[in-house]
PDB file of C-alpha atoms in Angstrom:
ATOM      1  CA  LEU A 282     -30.590  38.257   0.061  1.00  0.00           C
ATOM      2  CA  CYS A 283     -33.097  39.325   2.663  1.00  0.00           C
ATOM      3  CA  PRO A 284     -32.707  42.767   4.297  1.00  0.00           C
ATOM      4  CA  ARG A 285     -31.143  41.273   7.429  1.00  0.00           C
ATOM      5  CA  ARG A 286     -28.509  39.346   5.455  1.00  0.00           C
ATOM      6  CA  PHE A 287     -27.783  42.299   3.187  1.00  0.00           C
ATOM      7  CA  ASN A 288     -27.159  44.546   6.202  1.00  0.00           C
ATOM      8  CA  ALA A 289     -24.977  41.830   7.738  1.00  0.00           C
ATOM      9  CA  LEU A 290     -22.998  41.704   4.501  1.00  0.00           C
ATOM     10  CA  LEU A 291     -22.405  45.451   4.657  1.00  0.00           C
ATOM     11  CA  GLU A 292     -21.337  45.151   8.316  1.00  0.00           C
ATOM     12  CA  LEU A 293     -18.489  42.797   7.321  1.00  0.00           C
ATOM     13  CA  GLU A 294     -16.348  45.850   6.640  1.00  0.00           C
ATOM     14  CA  ARG A 295     -15.718  46.086  10.378  1.00  0.00           C
ATOM     15  CA  LYS A 296     -14.337  42.529  10.276  1.00  0.00           C
ATOM     16  CA  GLY A 297     -11.845  43.232   7.514  1.00  0.00           C
ATOM     17  CA  MET A 298     -13.929  42.693   4.376  1.00  0.00           C
ATOM     18  CA  PRO A 299     -14.132  46.117   2.713  1.00  0.00           C
ATOM     19  CA  HIS A 300     -16.693  46.817   0.028  1.00  0.00           C
ATOM     20  CA  ALA A 301     -17.461  49.482  -2.529  1.00  0.00           C
ATOM     21  CA  ILE A 302     -20.948  50.787  -3.250  1.00  0.00           C
ATOM     22  CA  LEU A 303     -21.330  51.965  -6.848  1.00  0.00           C
ATOM     23  CA  ASP A 304     -24.308  53.963  -8.023  1.00  0.00           C
ATOM     24  CA  MET A 305     -26.169  52.611 -11.078  1.00  0.00           C
ATOM     25  CA  THR A 306     -27.887  55.904 -11.856  1.00  0.00           C
ATOM     26  CA  TYR A 307     -27.039  58.970 -13.911  1.00  0.00           C
ATOM     27  CA  THR A 308     -28.492  62.378 -14.674  1.00  0.00           C
ATOM     28  CA  LEU A 309     -29.299  63.709 -18.101  1.00  0.00           C
ATOM     29  CA  THR A 310     -27.616  66.991 -17.218  1.00  0.00           C
ATOM     30  CA  GLU A 311     -24.198  65.460 -16.398  1.00  0.00           C
ATOM     31  CA  GLY A 312     -21.560  67.204 -18.452  1.00  0.00           C
ATOM     32  CA  CYS A 313     -24.089  69.429 -20.185  1.00  0.00           C
ATOM     33  CA  SER A 314     -21.670  72.112 -21.424  1.00  0.00           C
ATOM     34  CA  VAL A 315     -21.445  72.818 -25.164  1.00  0.00           C
ATOM     35  CA  ARG A 316     -17.869  71.586 -25.252  1.00  0.00           C
ATOM     36  CA  ARG A 317     -18.813  68.366 -23.465  1.00  0.00           C
ATOM     37  CA  LEU A 318     -21.728  67.766 -25.834  1.00  0.00           C
ATOM     38  CA  ALA A 319     -19.412  68.303 -28.804  1.00  0.00           C
ATOM     39  CA  ASP A 320     -16.874  65.827 -27.386  1.00  0.00           C
ATOM     40  CA  ARG A 321     -19.640  63.291 -26.889  1.00  0.00           C
ATOM     41  CA  ALA A 322     -20.909  63.774 -30.454  1.00  0.00           C
ATOM     42  CA  ILE A 323     -17.409  63.347 -31.907  1.00  0.00           C
ATOM     43  CA  SER A 324     -16.626  60.219 -29.882  1.00  0.00           C
ATOM     44  CA  LYS A 325     -20.145  58.845 -30.535  1.00  0.00           C
ATOM     45  CA  LYS A 326     -20.501  57.906 -26.867  1.00  0.00           C
ATOM     46  CA  SER A 327     -23.830  58.297 -25.172  1.00  0.00           C
ATOM     47  CA  LEU A 328     -24.230  59.448 -21.610  1.00  0.00           C
ATOM     48  CA  LEU A 329     -25.300  55.918 -20.661  1.00  0.00           C
ATOM     49  CA  ARG A 330     -22.152  54.408 -22.188  1.00  0.00           C
ATOM     50  CA  GLU A 331     -19.981  56.962 -20.395  1.00  0.00           C
ATOM     51  CA  ARG A 332     -21.642  56.139 -17.075  1.00  0.00           C
ATOM     52  CA  LEU A 333     -21.123  52.390 -17.634  1.00  0.00           C
ATOM     53  CA  ASP A 334     -17.434  53.029 -18.383  1.00  0.00           C
ATOM     54  CA  GLN A 335     -17.217  55.155 -15.245  1.00  0.00           C
ATOM     55  CA  ILE A 336     -18.785  52.375 -13.118  1.00  0.00           C
ATOM     56  CA  CYS A 337     -16.241  49.901 -14.518  1.00  0.00           C
ATOM     57  CA  LYS A 338     -13.332  52.246 -13.780  1.00  0.00           C
ATOM     58  CA  GLU A 339     -14.616  52.943 -10.245  1.00  0.00           C
ATOM     59  CA  ALA A 340     -14.873  49.215  -9.556  1.00  0.00           C
ATOM     60  CA  GLU A 341     -11.402  48.536 -10.938  1.00  0.00           C
ATOM     61  CA  ALA A 342      -9.925  51.327  -8.821  1.00  0.00           C
ATOM     62  CA  ALA A 343     -11.682  50.003  -5.707  1.00  0.00           C
ATOM     63  CA  ILE A 344     -10.399  46.480  -6.319  1.00  0.00           C
ATOM     64  CA  LEU A 345      -6.814  47.501  -7.040  1.00  0.00           C
ATOM     65  CA  GLY A 346      -6.557  50.445  -4.660  1.00  0.00           C
ATOM     66  CA  ASP A 347      -8.743  49.505  -1.701  1.00  0.00           C
ATOM     67  CA  ALA A 348      -8.661  45.693  -2.083  1.00  0.00           C
ATOM     68  CA  VAL A 349     -12.429  45.432  -1.698  1.00  0.00           C
ATOM     69  CA  ALA A 350     -13.933  41.982  -1.194  1.00  0.00           C
ATOM     70  CA  PHE A 351     -17.215  42.760  -2.902  1.00  0.00           C
ATOM     71  CA  VAL A 352     -18.777  45.463  -5.035  1.00  0.00           C
ATOM     72  CA  VAL A 353     -22.386  46.529  -4.502  1.00  0.00           C
ATOM     73  CA  LEU A 354     -24.193  47.991  -7.502  1.00  0.00           C
ATOM     74  CA  THR A 355     -27.177  49.991  -6.271  1.00  0.00           C
ATOM     75  CA  HIS A 356     -30.245  51.855  -7.525  1.00  0.00           C
ATOM     76  CA  ARG A 357     -30.872  53.662  -4.223  1.00  0.00           C
ATOM     77  CA  ARG A 358     -30.163  57.128  -5.651  1.00  0.00           C
ATOM     78  CA  ALA A 359     -32.721  56.789  -8.457  1.00  0.00           C
ATOM     79  CA  GLY A 360     -35.343  59.513  -8.463  1.00  0.00           C
ATOM     80  CA  GLU A 361     -36.841  62.297 -10.510  1.00  0.00           C
ATOM     81  CA  ASP A 362     -33.468  63.766 -11.452  1.00  0.00           C
ATOM     82  CA  ARG A 363     -31.473  60.494 -11.599  1.00  0.00           C
ATOM     83  CA  LEU A 364     -32.251  57.759 -14.111  1.00  0.00           C
ATOM     84  CA  PRO A 365     -31.521  54.138 -13.175  1.00  0.00           C
ATOM     85  CA  ILE A 366     -29.371  51.991 -15.428  1.00  0.00           C
ATOM     86  CA  CYS A 367     -30.800  48.523 -15.998  1.00  0.00           C
ATOM     87  CA  SER A 368     -29.122  46.310 -13.406  1.00  0.00           C
ATOM     88  CA  LEU A 369     -28.608  43.541 -15.962  1.00  0.00           C
ATOM     89  CA  LEU A 370     -26.798  45.943 -18.293  1.00  0.00           C
ATOM     90  CA  ALA A 371     -24.590  47.373 -15.539  1.00  0.00           C
ATOM     91  CA  ALA A 372     -23.795  43.989 -13.981  1.00  0.00           C
ATOM     92  CA  GLY A 373     -23.007  42.426 -17.350  1.00  0.00           C
ATOM     93  CA  ALA A 374     -20.772  45.321 -18.377  1.00  0.00           C
ATOM     94  CA  LEU A 375     -18.906  45.262 -15.065  1.00  0.00           C
ATOM     95  CA  HIS A 376     -18.559  41.466 -15.102  1.00  0.00           C
ATOM     96  CA  GLN A 377     -17.068  41.498 -18.622  1.00  0.00           C
ATOM     97  CA  HIS A 378     -14.783  44.427 -17.790  1.00  0.00           C
ATOM     98  CA  LEU A 379     -13.436  42.630 -14.717  1.00  0.00           C
ATOM     99  CA  ILE A 380     -12.889  39.433 -16.711  1.00  0.00           C
ATOM    100  CA  ASN A 381     -10.930  41.352 -19.360  1.00  0.00           C
ATOM    101  CA  ALA A 382      -8.895  43.090 -16.640  1.00  0.00           C
ATOM    102  CA  LYS A 383      -8.298  39.686 -14.945  1.00  0.00           C
ATOM    103  CA  LEU A 384      -9.825  40.949 -11.689  1.00  0.00           C
ATOM    104  CA  ARG A 385     -13.115  39.031 -11.563  1.00  0.00           C
ATOM    105  CA  THR A 386     -11.811  36.308  -9.238  1.00  0.00           C
ATOM    106  CA  ARG A 387     -10.805  38.884  -6.623  1.00  0.00           C
ATOM    107  CA  VAL A 388     -14.258  40.284  -5.966  1.00  0.00           C
ATOM    108  CA  ALA A 389     -17.914  39.304  -5.559  1.00  0.00           C
ATOM    109  CA  LEU A 390     -20.675  41.254  -7.287  1.00  0.00           C
ATOM    110  CA  VAL A 391     -23.798  42.138  -5.307  1.00  0.00           C
ATOM    111  CA  VAL A 392     -26.738  43.950  -6.921  1.00  0.00           C
ATOM    112  CA  GLU A 393     -29.121  46.040  -4.827  1.00  0.00           C
ATOM    113  CA  ALA A 394     -31.752  46.326  -7.527  1.00  0.00           C
ATOM    114  CA  ALA A 395     -35.087  48.039  -7.885  1.00  0.00           C
ATOM    115  CA  ASP A 396     -35.731  46.530 -11.315  1.00  0.00           C
ATOM    116  CA  ALA A 397     -35.274  42.866 -10.358  1.00  0.00           C
ATOM    117  CA  HIS A 398     -38.638  41.624  -9.163  1.00  0.00           C
ATOM    118  CA  GLU A 399     -39.312  38.411 -11.091  1.00  0.00           C
ATOM    119  CA  ILE A 400     -37.592  35.050 -11.098  1.00  0.00           C
ATOM    120  CA  HIS A 401     -36.541  35.610 -14.700  1.00  0.00           C
ATOM    121  CA  HIS A 402     -34.721  38.799 -13.636  1.00  0.00           C
ATOM    122  CA  PHE A 403     -32.939  36.950 -10.835  1.00  0.00           C
ATOM    123  CA  CYS A 404     -31.876  34.116 -13.145  1.00  0.00           C
ATOM    124  CA  CYS A 405     -30.592  36.536 -15.791  1.00  0.00           C
ATOM    125  CA  LEU A 406     -28.574  38.456 -13.206  1.00  0.00           C
ATOM    126  CA  LEU A 407     -27.067  35.233 -11.887  1.00  0.00           C
ATOM    127  CA  GLY A 408     -26.309  34.159 -15.454  1.00  0.00           C
ATOM    128  CA  PHE A 409     -24.563  37.484 -16.110  1.00  0.00           C
ATOM    129  CA  GLY A 410     -22.154  36.916 -13.212  1.00  0.00           C
ATOM    130  CA  VAL A 411     -23.846  38.422 -10.154  1.00  0.00           C
ATOM    131  CA  ASP A 412     -23.118  36.577  -6.909  1.00  0.00           C
ATOM    132  CA  ALA A 413     -25.976  37.935  -4.779  1.00  0.00           C
ATOM    133  CA  ILE A 414     -29.159  39.922  -5.390  1.00  0.00           C
ATOM    134  CA  PHE A 415     -30.986  42.179  -2.948  1.00  0.00           C
ATOM    135  CA  PRO A 416     -34.315  43.146  -4.570  1.00  0.00           C
ATOM    136  CA  TYR A 417     -35.092  45.938  -2.113  1.00  0.00           C
ATOM    137  CA  LEU A 418     -38.183  47.121  -3.969  1.00  0.00           C
ATOM    138  CA  CYS A 419     -39.750  43.652  -3.598  1.00  0.00           C
ATOM    139  CA  TYR A 420     -39.237  43.826   0.148  1.00  0.00           C
ATOM    140  CA  LEU A 421     -40.727  47.326   0.292  1.00  0.00           C
ATOM    141  CA  SER A 422     -43.731  45.983  -1.614  1.00  0.00           C
ATOM    142  CA  LEU A 423     -44.088  43.149   0.898  1.00  0.00           C
ATOM    143  CA  LEU A 424     -44.012  45.722   3.673  1.00  0.00           C
ATOM    144  CA  ARG A 425     -46.904  47.662   2.125  1.00  0.00           C
ATOM    145  CA  VAL A 426     -49.234  44.752   1.342  1.00  0.00           C
ATOM    146  CA  ARG A 427     -52.719  45.507   2.625  1.00  0.00           C
ATOM    147  CA  GLY A 428     -55.283  42.963   3.724  1.00  0.00           C
ATOM    148  CA  CYS A 429     -52.728  40.296   4.552  1.00  0.00           C
ATOM    149  CA  ALA A 430     -52.826  38.758   8.012  1.00  0.00           C
ATOM    150  CA  LEU A 431     -49.336  37.248   7.746  1.00  0.00           C
ATOM    151  CA  PRO A 432     -46.565  38.973   9.673  1.00  0.00           C
ATOM    152  CA  LEU A 433     -43.839  40.662   7.633  1.00  0.00           C
ATOM    153  CA  GLN A 434     -41.197  38.073   8.542  1.00  0.00           C
ATOM    154  CA  THR A 435     -43.388  35.274   7.186  1.00  0.00           C
ATOM    155  CA  ARG A 436     -44.022  37.170   3.954  1.00  0.00           C
ATOM    156  CA  VAL A 437     -40.287  37.700   3.488  1.00  0.00           C
ATOM    157  CA  GLU A 438     -39.530  34.045   4.200  1.00  0.00           C
ATOM    158  CA  ASN A 439     -42.249  32.928   1.762  1.00  0.00           C
ATOM    159  CA  PHE A 440     -40.875  35.241  -0.950  1.00  0.00           C
ATOM    160  CA  ARG A 441     -37.318  33.983  -0.420  1.00  0.00           C
ATOM    161  CA  HIS A 442     -38.384  30.334  -0.392  1.00  0.00           C
ATOM    162  CA  ALA A 443     -40.412  30.740  -3.596  1.00  0.00           C
ATOM    163  CA  SER A 444     -37.549  32.613  -5.269  1.00  0.00           C
ATOM    164  CA  GLU A 445     -34.924  30.037  -4.296  1.00  0.00           C
ATOM    165  CA  PHE A 446     -37.139  27.144  -5.386  1.00  0.00           C
ATOM    166  CA  SER A 447     -37.894  28.814  -8.723  1.00  0.00           C
ATOM    167  CA  ILE A 448     -34.235  29.613  -9.420  1.00  0.00           C
ATOM    168  CA  LEU A 449     -33.315  25.987  -8.680  1.00  0.00           C
ATOM    169  CA  LYS A 450     -36.088  24.841 -11.019  1.00  0.00           C
ATOM    170  CA  VAL A 451     -34.764  27.028 -13.844  1.00  0.00           C
ATOM    171  CA  MET A 452     -31.226  25.810 -13.219  1.00  0.00           C
ATOM    172  CA  SER A 453     -32.313  22.180 -13.262  1.00  0.00           C
ATOM    173  CA  LYS A 454     -34.106  22.706 -16.579  1.00  0.00           C
ATOM    174  CA  MET A 455     -30.843  24.078 -17.953  1.00  0.00           C
ATOM    175  CA  GLY A 456     -28.975  21.004 -16.733  1.00  0.00           C
ATOM    176  CA  ILE A 457     -27.215  22.658 -13.798  1.00  0.00           C
ATOM    177  CA  SER A 458     -27.425  20.512 -10.690  1.00  0.00           C
TER     178      SER A 458
END
């Protein structure tokens, strides 16, 4: 998705297509009490695993409770104090959870990823069940390119065309037509 189409997708809520935005980041200090650390040690669950379970539960609640049409997994809150979860890991975990809960056909998965910047990343995300990808960090990089005479819109169109062509090439090599 390009930025314009991603924003248009988010605007569909006004037209009756609600969505849920789920954060794919976590902090190392979440639940840092001694009791919480002891519970985590006994259950042998890492903070990452707990956050993935929480993302799956949030998505399930949004689908059942709010009847959302699509779920957006995002890295936007990543920073010094918040660690990003690999978008492939989060999308795969959510996709499998929704399949097991028999809810996958009710919702589309959209990933707003900072870590997807190569064609291989896009193909893996699509293979793990993602319906649309918005690689916002790629578009920010295109915005900050120096020494390029092309206007931003042309750079974005060139990136999208190259990405689409490359994804189709990978799919055709796999036998998907």
